[in-house]
Amino acid sequence: MVNVVPSFLATILSKERTQQPLAGLADLPNELINNLIRDLHAETLCCLAMTCKRLHYLALPIIFYRAGIDPASKNLVLREPSESFLRALRLALFVNPTTVDFYPNREVHRMLPDVCTLRVLIARMPEMERLTLNLSWFDTWLESAKGPDKVDADRWKEEMCELLDDVLLKSCSTLKVLGGNLIPSPYIPNPRRFDDSPLSQPYPPVRTPLFHRKLPPKVRRVKNPTHSSLPATGVLSSKHPQSLRKLHLHCQMLFEPPFLCWTQPTLQAHAASITDCSIKAILHREIWKNIFDNLSLPNLSKLEYLSDLKLHPWPIGLEFATIAAFLVRHPSITVLNLYGILERPTKREPPLQKVILPELVEIKAHPMFIAWLLRPTEACRNLTKVTISSELYPVTLFDYNLFDNALFVLAHRSKSIELCFQFTLMPGAVRWMEAHVSQGHTLSIVTRLHVKNLGIHSNYWLIIFRDMPAVFAEFLALFPCLDHVDFVDERACPAEVERVKVTVIKQIALKCPGMKTVAIDSQPGSPFVDLTTLRN
């Protein structure tokens, strides 16, 4: 029997079949879609994510998890992200971190795209608590690069400044810019392109450009800049909310043309809210004077100024008179860290007429600066921690006998403090300790200190410990009320620590019967060793 369908019914069925949409990828269950797309290339996943909302939320997280990043996390850490991941980051509507730690890629051609991607991300964020932009890895790549490429100077200035402005507009409370010290000189060409800036008369850089591969990294001779070549103080900006609390600028390029015309007005615009300010750069003394003389931070609590580990000769650096005047105007400072001050105070320096920094709790500085600051009898009565720091010079060696000047003023303080020695080169430090050991308990100034907790910090102490651990133990025995000592070596590997640990602890337990605990590790906060238990 033949099944004959009337012509009119066949026409209706044909129309229904053509009107029914075919099932697509987005119509499948989530589990099946994930199984189908999880092995696709990142570029394909990005294309799928742009087709519909459902695939957007299914495809892009695959790229994030491949990179070891949780897309739902409020803390986003990006270390040299791939181009495919950055594309996914630009597209991802579900990423909403409040803190970002960004390490851009090392290659020059990736600098601008990476910064642009970060700007896109920040533009979508309703608010932001912290941004850390670390360009140190790029500096490392520059040092080993054979042939420098070029960066569009105008575009780089525009993208960087707008990125930082966008961050501040998001009520950011912590901004840290690190590294980038080698970018301005060889990689941003043709300074005349910045003629629209008051900084269009660039002063010579204080570094040797990297394309002079045969020259050592010495400081160029710097001409004394005139005040006309320095940036004029900017007008206070009202577009930024006053939310910035912590500002760390360890970035050379932000203190050089053309970026200094952004840095100074920004510091002034947020002066009322900044409580923690840390600056690291290598600049002519007149430029530092212009910056600090025109800067007032009424609520400043923590100040840190750092130069290079190996200091540069005069006139590169911050002068003592400049920082002293700044400290007089900022009595609210509670924590002070200074390294590399030019023309430090001497014994002939006029004593302070009145006490400054009455709220100071912690200080780390050159011993002569500490001696100058604490010389008045009533100076810094709230002080609880002092770190006496040595310095590394390009030619001469540091004189560790200067430590005694700081110890002398500390010995006259009846209140117990936490004391720390920061050593840069150990041979001189060991000779200084040996001199105190030879003076004995009757002559050494160490025997008059009210110190219960002592720290010895250096990059090199382990090298000396292998040969003469008894020197350290005998030196520690001079402290009359010492309870705890903490040895910190940032470069030591755990295996190296273990090799000397037992010997050092035994020496300290033998020579220092009153000491209770000791910590020896490559990192601060290491576990204590109970010497009382060891002696029993």
XYZ file of N, CA and C in Angstrom, residues 323-413:
273
model
N 66.838 66.884 53.274
C 65.980 65.948 54.004
C 65.750 66.431 55.432
N 66.747 67.108 56.027
C 66.575 67.627 57.381
C 65.464 68.675 57.418
N 65.450 69.570 56.426
C 64.390 70.583 56.371
C 63.027 69.938 56.172
N 62.976 68.881 55.376
C 61.710 68.179 55.147
C 61.218 67.532 56.439
N 62.117 66.927 57.204
C 61.720 66.258 58.449
C 61.214 67.258 59.478
N 61.813 68.424 59.518
C 61.354 69.453 60.463
C 59.907 69.823 60.183
N 59.513 69.822 58.897
C 58.144 70.194 58.525
C 57.163 69.042 58.682
N 57.627 67.843 59.028
C 56.737 66.679 59.089
C 56.896 65.944 60.425
N 56.417 66.536 61.500
C 56.546 65.913 62.820
C 55.685 64.660 63.010
N 54.809 64.366 62.045
C 53.917 63.208 62.185
C 54.590 61.883 61.822
N 55.816 61.902 61.298
C 56.488 60.675 60.851
C 56.758 59.756 62.034
N 56.379 58.494 61.873
C 56.628 57.483 62.912
C 57.670 56.451 62.481
N 57.815 56.227 61.161
C 58.781 55.259 60.643
C 59.623 55.962 59.581
N 60.955 55.894 59.715
C 61.860 56.599 58.817
C 62.959 55.651 58.356
N 63.139 55.568 57.028
C 64.177 54.723 56.442
C 64.916 55.540 55.393
N 66.205 55.782 55.613
C 67.012 56.593 54.710
C 68.275 55.823 54.332
N 68.549 55.769 53.031
C 69.785 55.135 52.572
C 70.380 55.956 51.429
N 71.609 56.406 51.618
C 72.299 57.114 50.552
C 72.168 58.620 50.622
N 72.141 59.199 51.832
C 72.056 60.649 51.966
C 73.429 61.264 51.718
N 73.478 62.340 50.904
C 74.730 63.034 50.635
C 75.129 63.901 51.819
N 76.430 63.996 52.047
C 76.981 64.901 53.065
C 76.283 64.697 54.404
N 76.431 63.483 54.914
C 75.813 63.141 56.198
C 76.355 64.017 57.311
N 75.597 64.190 58.390
C 76.066 65.032 59.505
C 77.327 64.456 60.142
N 78.183 65.319 60.624
C 79.410 64.919 61.298
C 79.328 65.345 62.760
N 80.383 65.036 63.499
C 80.417 65.429 64.908
C 80.407 66.947 65.060
N 80.862 67.648 64.013
C 80.897 69.117 64.068
C 79.567 69.754 63.669
N 78.606 68.914 63.286
C 77.297 69.450 62.891
C 76.631 70.131 64.080
N 76.086 71.345 63.892
C 75.413 72.017 65.010
C 74.283 71.151 65.560
N 74.179 71.026 66.861
C 73.107 70.200 67.438
C 71.739 70.804 67.167
N 70.752 69.958 67.186
C 69.388 70.421 66.980
C 68.983 71.364 68.108
N 68.355 72.477 67.734
C 67.916 73.434 68.734
C 66.657 72.959 69.457
N 65.873 72.141 68.750
C 64.677 71.589 69.376
C 64.441 70.185 68.822
N 63.683 69.433 69.556
C 63.417 68.046 69.180
C 62.524 68.016 67.951
N 62.891 67.172 66.974
C 62.044 66.951 65.803
C 61.583 65.492 65.811
N 60.571 65.203 65.030
C 59.999 63.849 64.925
C 59.635 63.291 66.301
N 58.773 63.968 67.031
C 58.413 63.491 68.381
C 57.649 62.166 68.371
N 57.025 61.808 67.241
C 56.243 60.577 67.167
C 57.034 59.395 66.609
N 58.320 59.582 66.351
C 59.119 58.542 65.704
C 59.188 57.281 66.566
N 58.870 56.143 65.921
C 58.888 54.839 66.590
C 60.015 53.958 66.061
N 60.320 54.094 64.769
C 61.304 53.209 64.142
C 62.142 54.005 63.146
N 63.462 53.760 63.151
C 64.353 54.449 62.223
C 65.403 53.487 61.709
N 65.734 53.644 60.416
C 66.828 52.912 59.785
C 67.620 53.923 58.976
N 68.895 54.099 59.331
C 69.674 55.149 58.672
C 71.156 54.944 58.959
N 71.967 55.812 58.344
C 73.403 55.875 58.583
C 73.651 56.210 60.057
N 74.707 55.654 60.673
C 74.926 55.903 62.111
C 75.088 57.369 62.469
N 75.704 58.181 61.583
C 75.872 59.597 61.906
C 74.545 60.341 61.859
N 73.639 59.919 61.005
C 72.314 60.546 60.979
C 71.553 60.204 62.257
N 71.649 58.951 62.695
C 70.990 58.554 63.933
C 71.560 59.327 65.115
N 72.884 59.474 65.149
C 73.513 60.212 66.246
C 73.055 61.671 66.258
N 72.941 62.271 65.070
C 72.479 63.660 64.990
C 71.035 63.808 65.455
N 70.184 62.885 65.035
C 68.761 62.983 65.355
C 68.486 62.732 66.828
N 69.212 61.802 67.434
C 68.925 61.395 68.812
C 69.827 62.079 69.831
N 70.635 63.027 69.389
C 71.564 63.681 70.324
C 70.854 64.445 71.432
N 69.779 65.197 71.142
C 69.073 65.856 72.244
C 68.544 64.845 73.260
N 68.604 65.184 74.510
C 68.240 64.262 75.587
C 66.800 63.785 75.474
N 65.903 64.675 75.091
C 64.476 64.329 75.022
C 64.038 63.910 73.625
N 64.947 63.593 72.756
C 64.592 63.290 71.359
C 63.905 61.933 71.244
N 62.812 61.916 70.493
C 62.147 60.667 70.066
C 61.935 59.714 71.232
N 61.169 60.137 72.195
C 60.971 59.322 73.397
C 60.124 58.084 73.123
N 59.425 58.037 71.989
C 58.606 56.860 71.659
C 59.363 55.819 70.841
N 60.634 56.041 70.614
C 61.432 55.164 69.750
C 61.540 53.764 70.348
N 61.239 52.749 69.521
C 61.310 51.355 69.975
C 62.252 50.495 69.144
N 62.578 50.917 67.892
C 63.446 50.103 67.044
C 64.399 51.003 66.265
N 65.690 50.617 66.277
C 66.723 51.364 65.560
C 67.534 50.378 64.731
N 67.666 50.671 63.432
C 68.532 49.889 62.549
C 69.658 50.788 62.080
N 70.886 50.430 62.472
C 72.067 51.180 62.054
C 72.580 50.554 60.764
N 72.573 51.336 59.702
C 72.868 50.797 58.377
C 74.203 51.301 57.857
N 74.993 50.387 57.311
C 76.212 50.769 56.607
C 75.878 51.043 55.153
N 76.861 51.539 54.407
C 76.640 51.888 53.008
C 77.748 51.314 52.147
N 77.438 51.117 50.877
C 78.390 50.555 49.923
C 78.813 51.657 48.957
N 80.103 51.944 48.930
C 80.633 53.019 48.107
C 81.355 52.452 46.882
N 81.441 53.240 45.796
C 82.070 52.732 44.572
C 83.575 52.515 44.704
N 84.252 53.287 45.568
C 85.715 53.180 45.675
C 86.137 52.857 47.106
N 85.760 53.714 48.054
C 86.195 53.543 49.441
C 85.347 52.514 50.164
N 85.855 52.058 51.330
C 85.133 51.114 52.170
C 84.433 51.856 53.298
N 83.349 51.308 53.756
C 82.606 51.919 54.859
C 83.396 51.765 56.159
N 83.390 52.822 56.965
C 84.076 52.817 58.255
C 83.086 52.385 59.341
N 83.200 51.133 59.780
C 82.256 50.619 60.774
C 82.466 51.225 62.155
N 83.561 51.925 62.375
C 83.735 52.612 63.646
C 82.689 53.706 63.843
N 82.070 54.154 62.734
C 81.004 55.158 62.842
C 79.792 54.603 63.591
N 79.645 53.293 63.627
C 78.536 52.694 64.373
C 78.570 53.121 65.837
N 79.781 53.334 66.369
C 79.900 53.686 67.784
C 79.251 55.024 68.103
N 79.195 55.941 67.117
C 78.538 57.228 67.347
C 77.045 57.046 67.616
N 76.419 56.145 66.875
C 75.005 55.875 67.118
C 74.814 55.113 68.423
N 75.707 54.160 68.714
C 75.586 53.390 69.955
C 75.760 54.289 71.171
N 76.583 55.324 71.056
C 76.819 56.218 72.191
C 75.538 56.937 72.602
N 74.778 57.466 71.623
C 73.540 58.171 71.976
C 72.471 57.185 72.441
N 72.505 55.963 71.913
C 71.531 54.954 72.351
C 71.825 54.496 73.773
N 73.097 54.498 74.171
C 73.464 54.052 75.515
C 72.925 54.984 76.586
N 72.617 56.221 76.231
C 72.095 57.186 77.194
C 70.578 57.124 77.321
N 69.956 56.213 76.614
C 68.505 56.072 76.692
C 68.171 54.959 77.675
